[in-house]
XYZ file of C-alpha atoms in Angstrom:
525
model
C -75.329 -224.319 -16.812
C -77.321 -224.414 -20.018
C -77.714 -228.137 -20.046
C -79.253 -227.768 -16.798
C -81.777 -225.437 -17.831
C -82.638 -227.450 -20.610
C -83.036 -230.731 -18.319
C -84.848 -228.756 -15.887
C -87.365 -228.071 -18.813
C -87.728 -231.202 -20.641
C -88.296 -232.611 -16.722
C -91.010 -230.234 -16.767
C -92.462 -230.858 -19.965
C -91.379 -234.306 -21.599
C -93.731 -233.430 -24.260
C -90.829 -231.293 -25.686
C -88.521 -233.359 -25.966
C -89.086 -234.395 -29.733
C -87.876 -230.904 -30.214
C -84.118 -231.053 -29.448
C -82.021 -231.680 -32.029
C -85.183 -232.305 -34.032
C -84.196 -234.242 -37.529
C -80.493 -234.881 -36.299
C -77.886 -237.206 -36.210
C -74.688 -238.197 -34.405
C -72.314 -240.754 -36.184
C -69.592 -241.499 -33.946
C -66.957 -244.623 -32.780
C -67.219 -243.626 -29.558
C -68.976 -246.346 -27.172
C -69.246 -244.379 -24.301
C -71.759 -242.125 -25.643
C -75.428 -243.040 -23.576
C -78.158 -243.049 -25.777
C -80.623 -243.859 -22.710
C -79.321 -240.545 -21.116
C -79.338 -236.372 -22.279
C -79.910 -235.451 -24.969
C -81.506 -238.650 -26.306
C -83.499 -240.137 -23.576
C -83.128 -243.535 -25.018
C -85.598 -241.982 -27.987
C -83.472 -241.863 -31.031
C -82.696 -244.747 -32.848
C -79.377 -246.462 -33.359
C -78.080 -248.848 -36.382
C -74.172 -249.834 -36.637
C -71.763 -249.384 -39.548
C -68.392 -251.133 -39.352
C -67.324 -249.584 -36.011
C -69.446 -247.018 -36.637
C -72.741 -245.581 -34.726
C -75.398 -243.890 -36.296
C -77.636 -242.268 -33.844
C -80.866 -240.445 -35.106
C -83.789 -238.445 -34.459
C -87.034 -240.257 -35.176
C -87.568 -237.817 -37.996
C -84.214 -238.134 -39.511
C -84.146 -239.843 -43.151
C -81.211 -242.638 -42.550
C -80.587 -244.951 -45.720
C -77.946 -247.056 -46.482
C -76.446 -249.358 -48.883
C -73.174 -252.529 -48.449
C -71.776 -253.754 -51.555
C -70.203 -256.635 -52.332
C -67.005 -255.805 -51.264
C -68.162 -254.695 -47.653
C -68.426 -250.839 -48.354
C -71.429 -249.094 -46.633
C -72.579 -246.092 -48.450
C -75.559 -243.837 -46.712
C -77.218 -240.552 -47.013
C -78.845 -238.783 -43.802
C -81.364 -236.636 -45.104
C -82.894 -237.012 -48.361
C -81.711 -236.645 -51.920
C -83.172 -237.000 -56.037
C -81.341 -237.358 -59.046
C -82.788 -235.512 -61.905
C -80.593 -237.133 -64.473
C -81.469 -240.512 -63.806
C -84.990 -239.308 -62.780
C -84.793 -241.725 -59.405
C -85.688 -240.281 -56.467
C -85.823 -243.233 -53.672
C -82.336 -243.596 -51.766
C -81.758 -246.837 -52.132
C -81.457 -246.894 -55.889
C -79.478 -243.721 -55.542
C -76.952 -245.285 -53.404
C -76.694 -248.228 -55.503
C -75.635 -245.875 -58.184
C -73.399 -244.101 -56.085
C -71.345 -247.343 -55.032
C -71.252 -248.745 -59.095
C -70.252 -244.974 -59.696
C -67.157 -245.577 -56.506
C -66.401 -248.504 -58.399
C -65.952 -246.194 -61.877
C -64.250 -243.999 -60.612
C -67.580 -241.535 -61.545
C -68.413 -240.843 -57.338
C -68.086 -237.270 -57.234
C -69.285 -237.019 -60.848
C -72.453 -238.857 -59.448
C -72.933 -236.494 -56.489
C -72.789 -233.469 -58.427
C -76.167 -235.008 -60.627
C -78.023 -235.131 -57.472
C -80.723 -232.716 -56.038
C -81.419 -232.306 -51.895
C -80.408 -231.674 -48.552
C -78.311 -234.165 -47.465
C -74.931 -235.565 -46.241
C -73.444 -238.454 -48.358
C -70.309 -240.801 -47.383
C -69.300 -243.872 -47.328
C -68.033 -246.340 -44.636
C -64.587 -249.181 -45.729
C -63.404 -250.250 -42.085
C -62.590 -247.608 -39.799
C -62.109 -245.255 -42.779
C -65.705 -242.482 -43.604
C -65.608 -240.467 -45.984
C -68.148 -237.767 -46.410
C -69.590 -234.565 -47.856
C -73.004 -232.285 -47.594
C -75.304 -231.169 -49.977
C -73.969 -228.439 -52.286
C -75.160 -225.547 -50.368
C -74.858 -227.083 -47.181
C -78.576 -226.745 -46.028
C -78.278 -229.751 -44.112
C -76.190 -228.310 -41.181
C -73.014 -230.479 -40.297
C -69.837 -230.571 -38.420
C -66.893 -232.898 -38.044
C -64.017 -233.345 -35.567
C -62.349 -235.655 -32.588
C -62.895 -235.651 -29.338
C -60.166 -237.689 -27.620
C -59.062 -239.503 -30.171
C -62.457 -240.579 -30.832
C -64.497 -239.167 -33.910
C -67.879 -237.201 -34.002
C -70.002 -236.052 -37.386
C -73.232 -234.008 -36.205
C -76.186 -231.878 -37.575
C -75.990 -229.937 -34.400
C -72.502 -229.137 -32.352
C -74.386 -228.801 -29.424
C -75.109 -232.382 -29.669
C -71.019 -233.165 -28.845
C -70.964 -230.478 -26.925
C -73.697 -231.891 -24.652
C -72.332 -235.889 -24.509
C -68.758 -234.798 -24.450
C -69.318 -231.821 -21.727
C -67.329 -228.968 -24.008
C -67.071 -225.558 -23.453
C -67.760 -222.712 -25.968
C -64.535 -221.406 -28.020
C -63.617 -218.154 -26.192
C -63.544 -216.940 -29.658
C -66.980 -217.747 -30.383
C -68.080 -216.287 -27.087
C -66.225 -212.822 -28.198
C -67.991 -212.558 -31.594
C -71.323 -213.365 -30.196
C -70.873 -210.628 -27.981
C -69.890 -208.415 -30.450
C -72.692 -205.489 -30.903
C -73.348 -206.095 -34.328
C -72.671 -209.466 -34.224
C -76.655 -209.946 -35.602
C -76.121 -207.758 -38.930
C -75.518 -208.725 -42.196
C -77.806 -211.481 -42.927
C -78.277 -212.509 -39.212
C -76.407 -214.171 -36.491
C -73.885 -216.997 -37.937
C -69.890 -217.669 -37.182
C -67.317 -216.651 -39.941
C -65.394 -219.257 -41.912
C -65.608 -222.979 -40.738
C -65.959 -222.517 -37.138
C -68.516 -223.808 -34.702
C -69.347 -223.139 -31.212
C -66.604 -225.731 -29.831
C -62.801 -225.990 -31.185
C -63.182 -229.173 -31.202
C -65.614 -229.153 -34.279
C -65.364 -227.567 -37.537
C -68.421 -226.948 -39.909
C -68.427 -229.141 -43.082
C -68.042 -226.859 -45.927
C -69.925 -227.638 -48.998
C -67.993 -228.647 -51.851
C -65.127 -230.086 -49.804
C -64.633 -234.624 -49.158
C -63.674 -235.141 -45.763
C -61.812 -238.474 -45.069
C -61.387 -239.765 -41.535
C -57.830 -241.493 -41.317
C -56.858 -242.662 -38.287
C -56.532 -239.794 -35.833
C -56.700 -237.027 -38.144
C -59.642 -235.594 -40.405
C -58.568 -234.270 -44.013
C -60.592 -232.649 -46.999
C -59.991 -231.461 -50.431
C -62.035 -229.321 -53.110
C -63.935 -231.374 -55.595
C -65.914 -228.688 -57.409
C -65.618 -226.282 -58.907
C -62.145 -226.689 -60.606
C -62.277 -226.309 -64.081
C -64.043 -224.184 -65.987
C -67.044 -224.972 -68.031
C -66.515 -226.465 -71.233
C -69.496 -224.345 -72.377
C -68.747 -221.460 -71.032
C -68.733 -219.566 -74.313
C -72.730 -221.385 -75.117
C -75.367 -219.103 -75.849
C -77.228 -218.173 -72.772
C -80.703 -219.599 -74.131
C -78.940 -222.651 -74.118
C -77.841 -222.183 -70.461
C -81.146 -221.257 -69.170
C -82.992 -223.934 -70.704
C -80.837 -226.263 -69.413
C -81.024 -224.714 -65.886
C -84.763 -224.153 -66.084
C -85.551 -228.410 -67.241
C -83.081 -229.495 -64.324
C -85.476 -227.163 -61.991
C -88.613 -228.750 -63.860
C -87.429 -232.232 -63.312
C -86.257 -231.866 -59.805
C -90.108 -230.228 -58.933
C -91.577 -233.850 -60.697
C -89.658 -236.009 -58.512
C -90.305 -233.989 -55.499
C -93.995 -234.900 -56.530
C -93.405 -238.185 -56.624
C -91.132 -238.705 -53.296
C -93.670 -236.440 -51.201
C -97.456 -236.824 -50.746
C -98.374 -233.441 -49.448
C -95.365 -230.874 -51.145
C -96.263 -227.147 -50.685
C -94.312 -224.410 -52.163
C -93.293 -221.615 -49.987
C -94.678 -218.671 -52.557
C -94.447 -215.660 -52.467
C -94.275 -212.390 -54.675
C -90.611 -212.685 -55.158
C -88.739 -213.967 -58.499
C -86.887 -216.969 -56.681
C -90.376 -219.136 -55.059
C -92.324 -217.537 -58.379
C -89.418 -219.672 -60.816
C -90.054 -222.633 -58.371
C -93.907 -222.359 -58.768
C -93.451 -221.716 -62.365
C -91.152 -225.000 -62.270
C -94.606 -227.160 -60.918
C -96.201 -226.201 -64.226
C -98.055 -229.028 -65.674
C -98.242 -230.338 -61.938
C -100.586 -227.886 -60.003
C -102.696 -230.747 -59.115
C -100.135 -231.963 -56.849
C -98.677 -229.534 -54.683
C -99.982 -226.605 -52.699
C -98.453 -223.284 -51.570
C -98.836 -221.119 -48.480
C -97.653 -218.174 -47.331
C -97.546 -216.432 -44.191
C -97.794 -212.976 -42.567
C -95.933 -212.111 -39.484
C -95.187 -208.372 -39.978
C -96.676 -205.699 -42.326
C -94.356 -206.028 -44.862
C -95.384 -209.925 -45.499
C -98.712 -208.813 -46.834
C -98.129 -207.783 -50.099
C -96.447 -211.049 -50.703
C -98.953 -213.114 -49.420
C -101.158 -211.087 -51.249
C -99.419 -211.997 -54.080
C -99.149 -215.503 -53.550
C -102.836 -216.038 -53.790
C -103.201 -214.364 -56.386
C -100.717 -216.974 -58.437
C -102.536 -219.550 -56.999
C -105.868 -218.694 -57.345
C -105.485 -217.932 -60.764
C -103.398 -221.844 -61.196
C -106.306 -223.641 -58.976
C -104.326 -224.633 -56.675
C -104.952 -224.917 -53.206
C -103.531 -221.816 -50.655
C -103.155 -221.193 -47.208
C -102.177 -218.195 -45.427
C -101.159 -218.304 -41.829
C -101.657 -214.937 -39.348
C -98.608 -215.349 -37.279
C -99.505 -214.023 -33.444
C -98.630 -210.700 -32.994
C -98.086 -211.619 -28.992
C -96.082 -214.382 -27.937
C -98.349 -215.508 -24.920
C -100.405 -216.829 -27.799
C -98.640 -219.445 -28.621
C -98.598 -222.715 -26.033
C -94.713 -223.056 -24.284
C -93.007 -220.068 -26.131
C -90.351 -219.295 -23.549
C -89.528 -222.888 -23.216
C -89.381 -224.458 -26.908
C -87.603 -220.715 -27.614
C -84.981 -221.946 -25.029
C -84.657 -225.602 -27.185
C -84.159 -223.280 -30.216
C -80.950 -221.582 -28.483
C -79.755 -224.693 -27.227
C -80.000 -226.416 -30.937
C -77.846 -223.722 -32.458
C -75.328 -223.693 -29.628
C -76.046 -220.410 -28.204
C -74.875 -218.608 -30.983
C -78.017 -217.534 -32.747
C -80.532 -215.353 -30.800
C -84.066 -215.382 -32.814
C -85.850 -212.425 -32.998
C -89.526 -213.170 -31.496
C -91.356 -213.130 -34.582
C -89.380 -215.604 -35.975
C -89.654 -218.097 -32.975
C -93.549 -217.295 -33.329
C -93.722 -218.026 -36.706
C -91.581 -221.378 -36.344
C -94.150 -222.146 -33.711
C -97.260 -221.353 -35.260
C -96.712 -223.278 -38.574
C -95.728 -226.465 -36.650
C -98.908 -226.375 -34.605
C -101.110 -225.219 -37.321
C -99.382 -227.098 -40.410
C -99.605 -230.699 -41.377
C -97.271 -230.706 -44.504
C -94.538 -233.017 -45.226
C -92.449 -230.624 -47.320
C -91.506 -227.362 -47.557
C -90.172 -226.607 -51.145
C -88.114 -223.805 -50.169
C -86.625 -221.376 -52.557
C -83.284 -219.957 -50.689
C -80.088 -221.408 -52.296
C -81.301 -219.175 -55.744
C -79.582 -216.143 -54.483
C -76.082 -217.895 -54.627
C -76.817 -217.631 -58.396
C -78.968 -214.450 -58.821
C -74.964 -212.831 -57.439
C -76.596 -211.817 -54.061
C -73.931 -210.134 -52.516
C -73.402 -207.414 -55.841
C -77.111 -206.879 -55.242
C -76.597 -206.190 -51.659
C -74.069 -203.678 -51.775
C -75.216 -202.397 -55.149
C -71.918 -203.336 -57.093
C -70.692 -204.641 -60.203
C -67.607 -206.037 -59.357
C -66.484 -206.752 -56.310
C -62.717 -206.816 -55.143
C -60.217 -209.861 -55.542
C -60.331 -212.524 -53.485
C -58.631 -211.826 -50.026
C -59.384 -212.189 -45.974
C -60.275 -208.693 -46.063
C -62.838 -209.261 -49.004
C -64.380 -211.869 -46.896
C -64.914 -210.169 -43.374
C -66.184 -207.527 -45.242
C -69.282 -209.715 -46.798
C -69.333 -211.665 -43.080
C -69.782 -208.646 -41.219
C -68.913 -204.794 -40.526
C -66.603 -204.390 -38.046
C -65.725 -200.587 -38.360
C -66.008 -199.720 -34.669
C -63.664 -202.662 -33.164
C -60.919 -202.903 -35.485
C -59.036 -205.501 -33.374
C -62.009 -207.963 -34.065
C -61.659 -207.122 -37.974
C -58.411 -207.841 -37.609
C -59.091 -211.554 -35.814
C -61.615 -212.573 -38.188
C -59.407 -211.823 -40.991
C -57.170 -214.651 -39.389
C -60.052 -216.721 -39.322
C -60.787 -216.108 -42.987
C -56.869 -216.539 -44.204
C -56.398 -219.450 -42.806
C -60.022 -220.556 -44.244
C -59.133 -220.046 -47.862
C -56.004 -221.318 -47.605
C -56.951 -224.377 -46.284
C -60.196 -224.637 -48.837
C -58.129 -224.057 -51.933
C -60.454 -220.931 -53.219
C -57.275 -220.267 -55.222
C -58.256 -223.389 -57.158
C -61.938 -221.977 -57.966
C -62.105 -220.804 -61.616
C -62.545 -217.118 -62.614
C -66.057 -218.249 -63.767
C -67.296 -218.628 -60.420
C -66.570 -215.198 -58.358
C -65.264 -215.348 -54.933
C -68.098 -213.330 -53.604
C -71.079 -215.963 -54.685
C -68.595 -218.574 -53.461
C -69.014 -216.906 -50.227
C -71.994 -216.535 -50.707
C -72.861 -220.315 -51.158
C -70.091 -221.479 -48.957
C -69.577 -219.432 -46.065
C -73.268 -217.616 -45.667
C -75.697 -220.660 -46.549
C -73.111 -223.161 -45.497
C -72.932 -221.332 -42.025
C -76.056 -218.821 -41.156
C -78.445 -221.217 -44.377
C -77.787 -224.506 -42.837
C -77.961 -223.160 -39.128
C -81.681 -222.012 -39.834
C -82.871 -224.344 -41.867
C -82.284 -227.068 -39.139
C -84.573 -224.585 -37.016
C -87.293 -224.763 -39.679
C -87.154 -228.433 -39.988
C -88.884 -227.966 -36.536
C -91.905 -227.397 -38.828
C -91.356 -230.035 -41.171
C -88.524 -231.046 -43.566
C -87.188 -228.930 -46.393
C -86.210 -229.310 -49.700
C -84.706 -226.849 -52.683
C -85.035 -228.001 -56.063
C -82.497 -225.190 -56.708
C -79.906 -227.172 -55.053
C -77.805 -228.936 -57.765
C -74.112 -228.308 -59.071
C -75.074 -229.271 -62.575
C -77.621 -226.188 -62.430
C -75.139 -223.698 -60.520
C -73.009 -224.432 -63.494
C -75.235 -223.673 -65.925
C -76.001 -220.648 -64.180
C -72.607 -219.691 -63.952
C -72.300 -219.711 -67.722
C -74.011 -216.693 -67.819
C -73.199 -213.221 -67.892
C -72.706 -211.357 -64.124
C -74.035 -208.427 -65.205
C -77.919 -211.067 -66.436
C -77.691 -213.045 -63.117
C -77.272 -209.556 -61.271
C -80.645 -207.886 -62.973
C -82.281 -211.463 -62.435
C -83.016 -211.610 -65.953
C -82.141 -215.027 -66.244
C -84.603 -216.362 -63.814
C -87.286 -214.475 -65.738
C -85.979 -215.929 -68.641
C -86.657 -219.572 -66.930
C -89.947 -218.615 -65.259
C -91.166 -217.567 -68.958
C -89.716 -220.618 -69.886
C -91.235 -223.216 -68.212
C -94.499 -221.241 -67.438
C -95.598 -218.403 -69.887
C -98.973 -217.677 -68.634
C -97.258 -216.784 -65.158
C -94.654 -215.162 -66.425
C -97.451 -212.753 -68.467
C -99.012 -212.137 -64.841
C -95.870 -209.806 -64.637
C -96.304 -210.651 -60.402
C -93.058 -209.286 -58.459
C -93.014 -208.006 -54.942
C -89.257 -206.843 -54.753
C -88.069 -207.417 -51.527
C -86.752 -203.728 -49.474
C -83.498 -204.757 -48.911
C -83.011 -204.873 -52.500
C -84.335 -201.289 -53.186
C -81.286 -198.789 -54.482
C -81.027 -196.372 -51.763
C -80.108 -199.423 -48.912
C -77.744 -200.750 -51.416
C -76.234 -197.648 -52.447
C -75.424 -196.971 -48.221
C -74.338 -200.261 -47.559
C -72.045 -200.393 -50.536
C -70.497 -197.130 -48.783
C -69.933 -198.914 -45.162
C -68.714 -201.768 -47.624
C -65.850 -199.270 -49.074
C -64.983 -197.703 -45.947
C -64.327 -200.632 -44.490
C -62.595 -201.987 -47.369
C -60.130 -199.107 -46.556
C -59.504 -198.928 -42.836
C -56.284 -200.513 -41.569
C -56.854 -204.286 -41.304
């Protein structure tokens, strides 16, 4: 029924088209999959690996590498090393396969900055693994024997004619469903059984007729855990500083997302030293934007560099096809992710209005600036357990039977990602955090950005979560170690003392969600 509503549009309006699935992929073995036909229409491009397909969007960054031995290694999406200070794919995957050879691969991975997913191809066997927040959105699984890696389920769902997990369809439905950092699915799951999300830090190996993955980071604690935090931060802040240089040099137009708020205000602090090479904008689509926005030109006026503000519509009729490229938005995230209208507006309005090539987006900070303690207005948070993570998913006081089912859904999910491997260092809540809520709701989004144009995060590096992990909860909690790296790499900002603190982090919304959080740390199930 949906994928004739969708047809029945694009019939309509073949202009639209370029919208579904925009900057995805399929990688698949199976032959019977018509490109000519929905949801391609014979305009996505195709290149073969071994007996592998790789079908992509027009916008989708595809790159690959064969070595000597027949190996193909690729990345979808896009990725920078700030180690090796390369930043062009091809030289990174050349790396990468010496690195295979070494016996350094996942060592290499963890050096490199983006949004990506990274595997290689020997024979029938593909390996793989996404970026280490998982912002670029991916699932895995087969479908009759026959195997399927995707940026959007939808997409199998659509060429393989699969219906929606009737546990999906119950969640979904679920009244609150939407709370708690917006509509996403708990654990690994997707809209179809047949596909599971790709978690990030977890290999996946196709072998034969069966998919399996291990944890690669993290699983030992830092050497340096016991370094002085200076130390820490510097090294945190100069990865940041070298990531924002190479995203200079990879991207002609690069514009920083800014606001008033400490995460986009370390990543403009992070451009110091290169102001006459990016831009920033910010937008306003409800009252409470405008003191951010406000903000943001203020940084940038008083830097020189260039600012634009976009007025969202306050009515949707403004903006040209709403109810029908609102409908490709539901159809891209499977149905499981109703947008609020401002949202769709503002996704809208920036790609008709905006002619950048980059968004350098701030998000993945708050894995490291202990999100979840802020949320709920804790110090400590309890051990690691189902229970623990339902309760940071979603609140499920008023249907206990559904607490109870996603705790079976989140037991079965730790098991089977080995968070009993993770080190102390790195609490099971920013885990979470990282894994489950950017991996899932993060990666889910972003995809629905990247209508507007692609995205990057120069926050997105294991070599800085570690540092960052190095330090104190109790600093990365009070964010003073991301003041400490925006007075690092740019004093004269820093001396601005600029900081619009967003409302959900104000005390008395923490202090009543950390109560829901108890109770429902204490109800049966």
């Amino acid at each position: 029924m949906n994928n004739e509503k969708i047809i029945g549009i694009l019939n309509k309006k073949p202009e639209l088209k370029d919208g579904l699935f925009i900057r995805g992929f399929l990688v698949t073995d199976d032959e019977s999959v018509n490109t000519s036909a929905f949801p391609f229409f014979g305009e996505w491009k195709e290149e073969r690996h071994s007996s592998y397909r790789f079908i992509t969007h027009r916008l989708t960054g595809i790159h690959t590498f064969t070595d000597r031995d027949g190996r193909t290694f690729f990345i979808l999406g896009h990725a920078y090393d700030p180690f090796s200070m390369k930043w062009e794919e091809d030289e990174i995957l050349a790396d990468l396969s010496e690195a295979y050879e070494n016996g350094a691969y996942l060592d290499k991975i963890n050096d490199l900055t983006g949004v990506f997913v990274i595997g290689m191809i020997d024979g029938d066997r593909i390996d793989y693994l996404v970026d280490p927040s998982g912002m670029l959105s991916c699932a895995s699984g087969l479908v009759g024997g026959k195997f399927f890696l995707c940026s959007h389920p939808q997409i199998v769902g659509d060429v393989k004619d699969l219906t929606m997990d009737p546990d999906v369809k119950e969640l979904t439905e679920y009244r609150w469903y939407g709370r708690v950092m917006g509509p996403y699915l708990p654990a690994d799951m997707t809209p179809f059984k047949e596909l599971k999300r790709t978690v990030p830090d977890i290999t996946y190996t196709r072998k034969g007729n069966e998919i399996v993955h291990r944890r690669f980071w993290p699983l030992k604690e830092d050497a340096e855990k016991t370094s002085d935090i200076q130390t820490a931060i510097t090294e945190g802040a100069d990865i940041l500083k070298k990531n924002m240089l190479l995203v200079t040099k990879k991207w002609a137009k690069p514009m920083i997302s800014l606001t008033g708020g400490i995460d986009s205000n370390t990543t403009f602090a992070a451009a110091n030293g290169l102001y006459d090479k990016v831009g920033t904008f910010s937008y306003v689509s409800a009252e409470k934007e405008i003191r951010d926005a406000e903000a943001a030109k203020t940084i940038s006026e008083h830097f020189g560099v260039p600012h634009t503000e976009y007025h969202i519509p306050d009515d949707s009729s403004e903006i040209p096809d709403f109810e029908e490229r609102r409908e490709i938005f539901r159809h891209n995230n499977g149905y499981v992710a109703e947008g609020y209208d401002n949202e769709v507006r503002k996704r809208l309005y920036l790609h008709d209005n905006s002619g950048y090539d980059v968004e350098v987006k701030s998000w993945v900070s708050e894995t490291i600036r202990a999100y979840w303690y802020k949320h709920y207005g804790r110090k400590t948070m309890p051990k690691l357990s189902p229970k623990l993570f339902r309760n940071l998913y979603k609140i499920f006081i008023f249907n206990r039977k559904l607490a109870h089912k996603v705790d079976g859904y989140f037991e079965k999910y730790i098991k089977e990602y080995e968070y009993d491997k993770i080190p102390s260092s790195y609490p099971p809540a920013d885990m979470h955090y990282n894994e489950v809520t950017w991996g899932s709701w993060g990666g889910m989004f972003i995809s629905e950005m990247k209508y507007c144009f692609d995205i990057t995060f120069i926050y997105n590096n294991r070599r800085f979560f570690d540092a960052m992990f190095r330090l104190p909860l109790e600093m990365r909690i009070t964010d003073e170690h991301h003041l400490k790296m925006k007075e690092y790499l740019c004093p004269e900002l820093y001396d601005m003392h600029i900081r619009v603190v967003n409302m959900k982090e104000t005390d008395t919304r923490a202090f009543l969600l950390n109560v829901i959080f108890t109770i429902n740390s204490f109800l049966p199930f």
